[in-house]
PDB file of C-alpha atoms in Angstrom:
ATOM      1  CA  UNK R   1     -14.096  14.065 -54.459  1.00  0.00           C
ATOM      2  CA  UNK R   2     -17.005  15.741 -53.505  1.00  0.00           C
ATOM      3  CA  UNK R   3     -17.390  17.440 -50.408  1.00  0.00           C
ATOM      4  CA  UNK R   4     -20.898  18.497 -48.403  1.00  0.00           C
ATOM      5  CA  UNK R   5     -22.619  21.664 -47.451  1.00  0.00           C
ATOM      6  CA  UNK R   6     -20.939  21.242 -43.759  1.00  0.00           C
ATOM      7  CA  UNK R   7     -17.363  20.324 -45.467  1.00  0.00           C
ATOM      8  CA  UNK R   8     -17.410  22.661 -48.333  1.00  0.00           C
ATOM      9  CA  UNK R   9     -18.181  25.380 -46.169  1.00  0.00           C
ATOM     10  CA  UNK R  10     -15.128  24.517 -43.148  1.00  0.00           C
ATOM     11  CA  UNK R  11     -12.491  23.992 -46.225  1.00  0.00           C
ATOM     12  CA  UNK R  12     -13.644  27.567 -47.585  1.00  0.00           C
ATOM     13  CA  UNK R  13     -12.420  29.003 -44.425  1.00  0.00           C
ATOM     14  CA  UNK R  14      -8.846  27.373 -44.739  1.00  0.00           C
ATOM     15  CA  UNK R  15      -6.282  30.048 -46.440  1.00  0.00           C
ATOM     16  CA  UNK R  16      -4.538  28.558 -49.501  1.00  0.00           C
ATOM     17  CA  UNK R  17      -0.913  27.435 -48.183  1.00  0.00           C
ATOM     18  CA  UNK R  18      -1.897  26.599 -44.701  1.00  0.00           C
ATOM     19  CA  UNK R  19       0.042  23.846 -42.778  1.00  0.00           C
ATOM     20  CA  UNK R  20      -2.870  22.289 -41.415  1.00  0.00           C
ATOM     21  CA  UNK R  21      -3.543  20.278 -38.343  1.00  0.00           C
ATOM     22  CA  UNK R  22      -7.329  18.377 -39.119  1.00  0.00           C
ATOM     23  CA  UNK R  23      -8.509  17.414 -35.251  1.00  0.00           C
ATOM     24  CA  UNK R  24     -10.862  14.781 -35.274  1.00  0.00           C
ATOM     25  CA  UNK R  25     -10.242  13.903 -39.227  1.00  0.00           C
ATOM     26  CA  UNK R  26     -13.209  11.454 -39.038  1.00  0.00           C
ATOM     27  CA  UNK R  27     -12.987  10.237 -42.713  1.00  0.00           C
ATOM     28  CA  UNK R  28     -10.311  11.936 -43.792  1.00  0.00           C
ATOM     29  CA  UNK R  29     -12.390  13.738 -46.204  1.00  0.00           C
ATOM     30  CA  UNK R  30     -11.721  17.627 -45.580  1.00  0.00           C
ATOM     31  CA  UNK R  31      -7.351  17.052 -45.655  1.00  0.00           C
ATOM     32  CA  UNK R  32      -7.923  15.121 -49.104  1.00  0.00           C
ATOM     33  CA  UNK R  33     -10.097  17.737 -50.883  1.00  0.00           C
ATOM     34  CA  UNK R  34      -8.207  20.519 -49.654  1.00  0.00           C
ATOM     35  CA  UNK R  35      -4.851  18.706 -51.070  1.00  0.00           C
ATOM     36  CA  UNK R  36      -6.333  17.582 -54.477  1.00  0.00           C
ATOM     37  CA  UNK R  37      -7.791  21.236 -54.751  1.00  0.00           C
ATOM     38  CA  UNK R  38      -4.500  22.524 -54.513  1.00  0.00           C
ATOM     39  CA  UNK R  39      -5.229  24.830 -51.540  1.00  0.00           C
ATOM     40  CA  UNK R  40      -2.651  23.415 -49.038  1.00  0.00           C
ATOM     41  CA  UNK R  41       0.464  21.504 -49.740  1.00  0.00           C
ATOM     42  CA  UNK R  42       0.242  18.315 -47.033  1.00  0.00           C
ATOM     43  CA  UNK R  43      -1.984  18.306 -43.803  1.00  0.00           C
ATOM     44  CA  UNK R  44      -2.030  15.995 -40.526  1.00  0.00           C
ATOM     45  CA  UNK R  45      -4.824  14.517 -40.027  1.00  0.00           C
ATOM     46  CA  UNK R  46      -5.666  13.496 -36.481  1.00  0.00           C
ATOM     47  CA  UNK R  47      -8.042  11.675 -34.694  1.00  0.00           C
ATOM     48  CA  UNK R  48      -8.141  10.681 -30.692  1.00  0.00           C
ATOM     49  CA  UNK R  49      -9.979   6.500 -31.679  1.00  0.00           C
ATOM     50  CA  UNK R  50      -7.940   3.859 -33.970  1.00  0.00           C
ATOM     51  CA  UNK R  51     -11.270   3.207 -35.872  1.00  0.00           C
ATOM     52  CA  UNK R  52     -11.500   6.647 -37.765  1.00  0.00           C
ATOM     53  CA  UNK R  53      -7.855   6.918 -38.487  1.00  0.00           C
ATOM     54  CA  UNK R  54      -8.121   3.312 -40.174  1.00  0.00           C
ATOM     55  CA  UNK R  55     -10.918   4.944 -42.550  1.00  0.00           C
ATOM     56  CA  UNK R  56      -8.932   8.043 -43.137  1.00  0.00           C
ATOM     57  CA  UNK R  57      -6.104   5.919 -43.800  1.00  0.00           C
ATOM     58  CA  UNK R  58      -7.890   3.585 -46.638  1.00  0.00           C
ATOM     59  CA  UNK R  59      -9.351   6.896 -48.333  1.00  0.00           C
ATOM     60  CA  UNK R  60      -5.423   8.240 -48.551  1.00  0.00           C
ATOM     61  CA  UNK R  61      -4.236   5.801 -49.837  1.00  0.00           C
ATOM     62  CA  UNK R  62      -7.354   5.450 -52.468  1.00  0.00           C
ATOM     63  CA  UNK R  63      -6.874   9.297 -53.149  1.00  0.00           C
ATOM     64  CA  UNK R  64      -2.574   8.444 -53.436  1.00  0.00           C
ATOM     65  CA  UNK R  65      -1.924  11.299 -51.202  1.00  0.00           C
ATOM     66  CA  UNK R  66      -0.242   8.743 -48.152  1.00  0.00           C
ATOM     67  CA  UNK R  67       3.049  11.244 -48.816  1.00  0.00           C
ATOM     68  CA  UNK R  68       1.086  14.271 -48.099  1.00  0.00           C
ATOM     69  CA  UNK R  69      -1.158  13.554 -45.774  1.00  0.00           C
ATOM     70  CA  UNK R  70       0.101  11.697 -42.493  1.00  0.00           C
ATOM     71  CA  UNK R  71      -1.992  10.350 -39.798  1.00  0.00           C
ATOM     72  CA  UNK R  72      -1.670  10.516 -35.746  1.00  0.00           C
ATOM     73  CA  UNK R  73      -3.627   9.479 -33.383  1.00  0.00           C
ATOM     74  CA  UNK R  74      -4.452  12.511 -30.542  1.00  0.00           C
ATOM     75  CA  UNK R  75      -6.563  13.341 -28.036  1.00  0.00           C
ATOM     76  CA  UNK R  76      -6.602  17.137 -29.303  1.00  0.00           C
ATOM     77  CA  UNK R  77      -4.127  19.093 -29.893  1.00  0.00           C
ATOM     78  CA  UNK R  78      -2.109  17.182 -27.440  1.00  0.00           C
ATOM     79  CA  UNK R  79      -0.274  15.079 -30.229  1.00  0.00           C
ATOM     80  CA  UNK R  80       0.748  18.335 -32.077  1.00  0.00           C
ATOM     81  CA  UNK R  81       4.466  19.597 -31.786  1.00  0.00           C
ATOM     82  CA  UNK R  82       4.923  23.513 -31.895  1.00  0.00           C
ATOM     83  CA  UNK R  83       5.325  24.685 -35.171  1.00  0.00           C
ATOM     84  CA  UNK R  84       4.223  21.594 -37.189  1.00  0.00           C
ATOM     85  CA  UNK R  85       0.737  23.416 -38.444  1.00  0.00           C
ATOM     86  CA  UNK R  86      -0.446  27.238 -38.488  1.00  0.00           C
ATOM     87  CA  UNK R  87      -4.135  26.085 -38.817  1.00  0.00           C
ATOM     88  CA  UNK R  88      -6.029  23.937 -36.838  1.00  0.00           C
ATOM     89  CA  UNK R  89      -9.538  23.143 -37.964  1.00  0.00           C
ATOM     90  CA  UNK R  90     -11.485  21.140 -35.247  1.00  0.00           C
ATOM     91  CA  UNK R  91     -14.741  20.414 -36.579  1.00  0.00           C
ATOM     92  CA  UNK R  92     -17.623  17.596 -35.933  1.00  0.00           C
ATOM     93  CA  UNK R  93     -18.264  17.854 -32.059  1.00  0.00           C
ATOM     94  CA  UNK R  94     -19.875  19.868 -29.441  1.00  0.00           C
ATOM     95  CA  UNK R  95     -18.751  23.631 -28.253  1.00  0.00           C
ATOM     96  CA  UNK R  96     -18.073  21.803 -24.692  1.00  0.00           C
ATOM     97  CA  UNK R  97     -15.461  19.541 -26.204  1.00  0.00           C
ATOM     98  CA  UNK R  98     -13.862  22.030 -28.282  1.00  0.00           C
ATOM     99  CA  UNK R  99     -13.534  24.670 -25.228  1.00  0.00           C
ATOM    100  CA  UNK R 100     -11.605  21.669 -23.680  1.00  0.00           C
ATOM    101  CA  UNK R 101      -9.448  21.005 -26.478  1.00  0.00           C
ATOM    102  CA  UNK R 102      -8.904  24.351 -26.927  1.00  0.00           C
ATOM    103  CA  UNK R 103      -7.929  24.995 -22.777  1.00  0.00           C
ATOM    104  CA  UNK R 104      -6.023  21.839 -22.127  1.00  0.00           C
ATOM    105  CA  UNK R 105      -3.874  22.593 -25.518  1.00  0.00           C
ATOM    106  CA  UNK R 106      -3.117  26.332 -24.591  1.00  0.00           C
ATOM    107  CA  UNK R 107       0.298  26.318 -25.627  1.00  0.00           C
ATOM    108  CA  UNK R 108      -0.777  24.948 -29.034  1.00  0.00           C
ATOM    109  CA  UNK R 109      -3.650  26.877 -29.611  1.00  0.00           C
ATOM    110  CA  UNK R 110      -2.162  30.222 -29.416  1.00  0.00           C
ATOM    111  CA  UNK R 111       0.844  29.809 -31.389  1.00  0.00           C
ATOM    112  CA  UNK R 112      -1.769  28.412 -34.454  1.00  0.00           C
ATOM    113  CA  UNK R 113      -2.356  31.493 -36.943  1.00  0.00           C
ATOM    114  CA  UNK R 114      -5.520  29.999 -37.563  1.00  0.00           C
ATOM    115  CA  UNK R 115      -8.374  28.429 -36.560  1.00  0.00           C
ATOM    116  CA  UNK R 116     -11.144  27.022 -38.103  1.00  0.00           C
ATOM    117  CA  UNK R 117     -13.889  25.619 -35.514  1.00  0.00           C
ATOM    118  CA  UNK R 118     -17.475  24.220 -36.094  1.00  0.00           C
ATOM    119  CA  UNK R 119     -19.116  23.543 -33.159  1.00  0.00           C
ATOM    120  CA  UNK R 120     -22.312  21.668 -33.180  1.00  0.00           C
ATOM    121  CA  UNK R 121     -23.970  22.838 -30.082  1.00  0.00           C
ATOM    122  CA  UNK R 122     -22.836  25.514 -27.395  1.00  0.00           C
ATOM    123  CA  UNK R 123     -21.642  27.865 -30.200  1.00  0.00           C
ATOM    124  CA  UNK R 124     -22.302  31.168 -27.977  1.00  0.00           C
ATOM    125  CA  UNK R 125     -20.266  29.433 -25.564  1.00  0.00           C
ATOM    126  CA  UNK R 126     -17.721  28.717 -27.900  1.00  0.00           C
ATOM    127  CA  UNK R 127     -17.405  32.287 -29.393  1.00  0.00           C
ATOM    128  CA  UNK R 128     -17.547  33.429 -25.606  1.00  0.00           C
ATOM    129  CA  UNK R 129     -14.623  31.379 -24.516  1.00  0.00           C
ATOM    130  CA  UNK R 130     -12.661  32.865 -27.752  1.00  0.00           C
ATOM    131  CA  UNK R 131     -13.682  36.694 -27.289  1.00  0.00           C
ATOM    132  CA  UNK R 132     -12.463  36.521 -23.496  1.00  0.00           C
ATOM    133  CA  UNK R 133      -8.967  34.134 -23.870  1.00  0.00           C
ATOM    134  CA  UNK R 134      -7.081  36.638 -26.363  1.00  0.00           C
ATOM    135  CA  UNK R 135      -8.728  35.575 -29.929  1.00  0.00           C
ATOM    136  CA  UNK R 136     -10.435  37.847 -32.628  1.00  0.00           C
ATOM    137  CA  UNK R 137     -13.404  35.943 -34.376  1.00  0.00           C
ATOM    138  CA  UNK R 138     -13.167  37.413 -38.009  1.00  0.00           C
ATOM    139  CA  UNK R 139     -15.273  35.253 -40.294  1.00  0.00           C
ATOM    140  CA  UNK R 140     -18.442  33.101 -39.628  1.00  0.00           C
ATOM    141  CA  UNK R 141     -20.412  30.928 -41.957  1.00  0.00           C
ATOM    142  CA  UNK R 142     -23.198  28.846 -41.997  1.00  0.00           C
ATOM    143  CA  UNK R 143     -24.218  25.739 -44.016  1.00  0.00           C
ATOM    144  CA  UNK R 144     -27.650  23.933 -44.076  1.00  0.00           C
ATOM    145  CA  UNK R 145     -27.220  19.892 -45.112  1.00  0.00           C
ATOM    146  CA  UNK R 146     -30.390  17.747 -44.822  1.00  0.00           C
ATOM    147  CA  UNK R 147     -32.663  19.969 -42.449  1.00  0.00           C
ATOM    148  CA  UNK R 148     -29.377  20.856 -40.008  1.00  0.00           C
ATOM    149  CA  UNK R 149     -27.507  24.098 -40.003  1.00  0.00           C
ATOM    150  CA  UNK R 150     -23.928  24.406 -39.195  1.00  0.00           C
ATOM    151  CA  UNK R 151     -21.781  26.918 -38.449  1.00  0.00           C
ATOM    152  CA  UNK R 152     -17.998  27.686 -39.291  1.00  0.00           C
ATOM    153  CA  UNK R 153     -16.206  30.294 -37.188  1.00  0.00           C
ATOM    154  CA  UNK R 154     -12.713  31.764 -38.160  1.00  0.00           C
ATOM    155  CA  UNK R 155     -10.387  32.627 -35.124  1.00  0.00           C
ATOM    156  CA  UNK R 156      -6.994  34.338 -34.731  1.00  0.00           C
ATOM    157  CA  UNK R 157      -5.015  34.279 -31.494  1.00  0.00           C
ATOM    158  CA  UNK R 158      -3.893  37.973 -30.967  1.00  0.00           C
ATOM    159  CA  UNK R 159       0.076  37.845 -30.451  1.00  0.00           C
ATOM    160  CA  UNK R 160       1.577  40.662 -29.079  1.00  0.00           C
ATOM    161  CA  UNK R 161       4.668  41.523 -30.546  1.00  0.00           C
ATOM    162  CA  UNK R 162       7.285  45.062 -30.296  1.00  0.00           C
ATOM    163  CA  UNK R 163       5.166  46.490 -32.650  1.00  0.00           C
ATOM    164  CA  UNK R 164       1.661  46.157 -31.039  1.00  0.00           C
ATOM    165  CA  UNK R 165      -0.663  43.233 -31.739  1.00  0.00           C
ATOM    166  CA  UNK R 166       0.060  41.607 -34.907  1.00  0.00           C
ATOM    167  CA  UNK R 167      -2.216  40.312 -37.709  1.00  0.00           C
ATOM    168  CA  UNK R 168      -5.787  40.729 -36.592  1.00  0.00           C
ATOM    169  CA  UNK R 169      -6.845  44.534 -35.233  1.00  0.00           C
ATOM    170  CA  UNK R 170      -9.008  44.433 -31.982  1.00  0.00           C
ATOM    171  CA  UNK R 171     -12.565  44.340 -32.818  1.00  0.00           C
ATOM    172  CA  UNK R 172     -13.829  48.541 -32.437  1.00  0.00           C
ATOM    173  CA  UNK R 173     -17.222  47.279 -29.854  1.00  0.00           C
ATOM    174  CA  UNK R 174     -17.358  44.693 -28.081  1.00  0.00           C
ATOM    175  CA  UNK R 175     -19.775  42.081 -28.733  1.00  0.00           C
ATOM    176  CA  UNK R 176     -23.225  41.979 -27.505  1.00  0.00           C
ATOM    177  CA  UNK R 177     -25.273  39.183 -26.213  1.00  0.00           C
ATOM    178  CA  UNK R 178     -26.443  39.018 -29.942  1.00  0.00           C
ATOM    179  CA  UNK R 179     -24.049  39.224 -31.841  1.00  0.00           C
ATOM    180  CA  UNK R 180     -22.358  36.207 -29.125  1.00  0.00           C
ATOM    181  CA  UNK R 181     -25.432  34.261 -29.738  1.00  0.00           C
ATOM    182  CA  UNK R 182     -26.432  34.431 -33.387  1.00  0.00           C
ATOM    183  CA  UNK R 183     -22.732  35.377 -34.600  1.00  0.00           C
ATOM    184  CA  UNK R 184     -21.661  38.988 -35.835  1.00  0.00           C
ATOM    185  CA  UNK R 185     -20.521  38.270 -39.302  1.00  0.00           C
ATOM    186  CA  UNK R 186     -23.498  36.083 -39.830  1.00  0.00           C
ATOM    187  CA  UNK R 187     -25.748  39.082 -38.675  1.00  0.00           C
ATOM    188  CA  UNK R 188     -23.990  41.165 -40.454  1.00  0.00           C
ATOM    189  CA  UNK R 189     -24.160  40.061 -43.919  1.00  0.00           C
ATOM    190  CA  UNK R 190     -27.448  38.209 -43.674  1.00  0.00           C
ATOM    191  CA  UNK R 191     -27.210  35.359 -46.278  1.00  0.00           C
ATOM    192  CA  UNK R 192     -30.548  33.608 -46.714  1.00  0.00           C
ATOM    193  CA  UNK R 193     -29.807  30.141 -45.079  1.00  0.00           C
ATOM    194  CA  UNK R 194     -29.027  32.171 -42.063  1.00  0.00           C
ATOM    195  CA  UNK R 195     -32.323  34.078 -42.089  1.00  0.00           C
ATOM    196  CA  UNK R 196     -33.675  30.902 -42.792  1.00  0.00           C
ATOM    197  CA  UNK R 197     -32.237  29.249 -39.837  1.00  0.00           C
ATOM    198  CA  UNK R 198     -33.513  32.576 -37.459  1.00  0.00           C
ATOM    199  CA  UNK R 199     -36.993  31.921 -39.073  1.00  0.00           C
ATOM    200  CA  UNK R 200     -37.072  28.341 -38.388  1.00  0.00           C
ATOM    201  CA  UNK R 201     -35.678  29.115 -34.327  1.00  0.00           C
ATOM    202  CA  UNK R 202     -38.048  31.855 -33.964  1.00  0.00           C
ATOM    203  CA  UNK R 203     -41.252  29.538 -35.453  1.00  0.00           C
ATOM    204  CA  UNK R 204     -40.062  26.510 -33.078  1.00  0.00           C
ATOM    205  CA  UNK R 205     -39.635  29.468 -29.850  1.00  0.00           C
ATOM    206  CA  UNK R 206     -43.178  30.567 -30.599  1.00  0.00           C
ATOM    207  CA  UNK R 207     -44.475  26.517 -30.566  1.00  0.00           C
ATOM    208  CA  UNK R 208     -42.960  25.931 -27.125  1.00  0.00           C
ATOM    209  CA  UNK R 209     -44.486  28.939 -26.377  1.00  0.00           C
ATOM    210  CA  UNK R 210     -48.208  28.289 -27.418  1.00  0.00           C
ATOM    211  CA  UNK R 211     -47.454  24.546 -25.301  1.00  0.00           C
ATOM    212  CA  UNK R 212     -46.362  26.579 -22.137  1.00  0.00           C
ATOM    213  CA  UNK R 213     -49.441  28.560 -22.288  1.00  0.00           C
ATOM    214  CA  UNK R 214     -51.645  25.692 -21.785  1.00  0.00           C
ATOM    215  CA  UNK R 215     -49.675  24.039 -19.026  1.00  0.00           C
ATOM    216  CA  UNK R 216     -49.233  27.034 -16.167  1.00  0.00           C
ATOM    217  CA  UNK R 217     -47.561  25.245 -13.868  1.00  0.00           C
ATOM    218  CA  UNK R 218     -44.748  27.353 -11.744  1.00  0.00           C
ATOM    219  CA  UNK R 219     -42.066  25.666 -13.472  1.00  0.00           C
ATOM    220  CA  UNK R 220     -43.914  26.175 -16.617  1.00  0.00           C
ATOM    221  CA  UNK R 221     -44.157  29.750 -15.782  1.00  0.00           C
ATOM    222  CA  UNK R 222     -40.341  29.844 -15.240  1.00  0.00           C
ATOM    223  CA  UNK R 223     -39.853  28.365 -18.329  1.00  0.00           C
ATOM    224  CA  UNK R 224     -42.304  30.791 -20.406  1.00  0.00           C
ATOM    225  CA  UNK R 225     -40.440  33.607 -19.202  1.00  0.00           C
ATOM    226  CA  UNK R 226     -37.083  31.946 -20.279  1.00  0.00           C
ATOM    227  CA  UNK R 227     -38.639  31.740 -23.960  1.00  0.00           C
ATOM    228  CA  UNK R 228     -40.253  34.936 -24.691  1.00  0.00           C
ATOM    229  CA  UNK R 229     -36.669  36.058 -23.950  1.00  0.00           C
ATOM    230  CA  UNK R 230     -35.518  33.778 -26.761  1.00  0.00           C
ATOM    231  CA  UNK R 231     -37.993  35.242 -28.736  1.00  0.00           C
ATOM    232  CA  UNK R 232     -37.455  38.623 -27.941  1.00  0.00           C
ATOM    233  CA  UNK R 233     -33.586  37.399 -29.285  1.00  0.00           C
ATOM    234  CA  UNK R 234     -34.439  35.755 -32.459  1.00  0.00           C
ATOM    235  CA  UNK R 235     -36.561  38.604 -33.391  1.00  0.00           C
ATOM    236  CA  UNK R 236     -33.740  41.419 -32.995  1.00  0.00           C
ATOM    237  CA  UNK R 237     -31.811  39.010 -34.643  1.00  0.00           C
ATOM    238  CA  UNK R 238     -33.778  38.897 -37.541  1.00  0.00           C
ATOM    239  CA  UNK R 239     -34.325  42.429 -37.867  1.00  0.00           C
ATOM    240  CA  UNK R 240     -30.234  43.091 -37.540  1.00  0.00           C
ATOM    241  CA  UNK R 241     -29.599  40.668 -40.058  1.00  0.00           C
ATOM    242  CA  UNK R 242     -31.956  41.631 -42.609  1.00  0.00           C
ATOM    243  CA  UNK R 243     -31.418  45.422 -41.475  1.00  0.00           C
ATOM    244  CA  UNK R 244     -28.040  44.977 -42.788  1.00  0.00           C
ATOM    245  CA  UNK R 245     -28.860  42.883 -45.854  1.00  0.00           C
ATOM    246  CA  UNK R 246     -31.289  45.734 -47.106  1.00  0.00           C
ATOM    247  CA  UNK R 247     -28.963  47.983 -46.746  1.00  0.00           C
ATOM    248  CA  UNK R 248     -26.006  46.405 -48.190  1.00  0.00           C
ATOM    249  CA  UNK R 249     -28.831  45.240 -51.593  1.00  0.00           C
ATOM    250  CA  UNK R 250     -29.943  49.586 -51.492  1.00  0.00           C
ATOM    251  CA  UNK R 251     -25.709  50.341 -51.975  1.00  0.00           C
ATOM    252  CA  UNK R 252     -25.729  48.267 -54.252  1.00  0.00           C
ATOM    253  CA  UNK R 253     -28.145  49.952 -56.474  1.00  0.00           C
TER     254      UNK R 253
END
């Protein structure tokens, strides 16, 4: 099986021998490739409508992997017991929807050594609500597939234990509006589909722009103000992530 940009790059994120919890499985797609590749042993693959986990069910049992994979049908994390997975990837939907999974399964969420989220919309928020409800974001990614760009995010929950918090180390500065909008690892290592995607935000920032000119309206004005502050955004962005890139390409030589 073949997997695209979007899926390739979520199942990259997954550590090899995760139990894995996939919320919202769709197809069933990511849970097979992951098994066939050999990364994880058996996942769960769950999804909160009958219609998807029908699909997912029919590629299983194409793939023969209805002994490794089983199926359940949750709203969430809601359907998952403590214990049963240590990674939960919850991909496919908007940052609103996964802040609500997320909060309503609490109890789940932070006993998960992993998680693997792509938002499709409201990712600041989404990294927000992480950074301030005890997680560590350590890895971000981004994919472009057919004129879209996605992003992955890698989460911990920070467990305190005797010996101080275990796992992932506290983050040495906290995050600025930047890095919460555009993503810190993203910024920081600069990969060209992400300066692509700044390129493209900035370009469509400074259209809106040009339109607002013409208009002058108060709420236009309002508006205008709003954007050149998006601009003013994008641009650091850009220079911080190809700041870093330059420097990381001059090490290397």
């Amino acid at each position: 099986m073949e997997l695209s940009k979007r899926l390739t790059a979520i199942g990259a994120m997954v550590d090899p021998g995760s139990r894995l919890a996939d919320i919202g499985t769709d197809h069933g797609y990511l849970p097979i490739w992951l098994v066939e590749q050999g990364v994880i042993p058996s996942a769960i693959a769950m999804d909160i409508n009958e219609g998807p986990l029908l699909r997912a069910r029919a590629h299983i049992e194409e793939h023969g992997l209805d002994a490794r994979i089983s199926l359940r049908k949750s709203d969430g994390l809601e359907g998952l017991e403590p214990g049963e997975a240590d990674t939960a990837v919850i991909a496919g939907m908007g940052g609103m929807l996964i802040i609500r999974i997320l909060e309503r399964g609490k109890r789940i969420a932070a006993g998960l050594r992993r998680l693997v989220l792509s938002p499709q919309s409201e990712i600041k928020e989404v990294r927000r609500y992480l950074l301030r409800n005890g997680y560590q974001i350590f890895a971000e990614d981004m994919a472009e597939e057919e004129g879209k760009y996605y992003v992955v995010i890698k989460a911990g929950y920070l467990q305190e234990t005797a010996d101080g918090k275990e796992g992932l180390g506290p983050d040495e500065e906290p995050w600025s509006y930047i890095e919460e909008k555009y993503g810190r690892y993203l910024l920081r290592t600069g990969k060209p589909v992400f300066l692509e995607y700044l390129k493209k935000e900035e370009d469509t920032l400074i259209k809106i722009r040009e339109t607002l000119m013409e208009v002058r309206t108060k709420k236009a004005d309002e508006r205008l103000l709003q954007i050149d502050r998006e601009i003013l955004a994008v641009k650091e962005a850009l220079f911080q992530a190809g700041a870093e890139k330059t420097g990381e390409e001059s090490r290397k030589k």
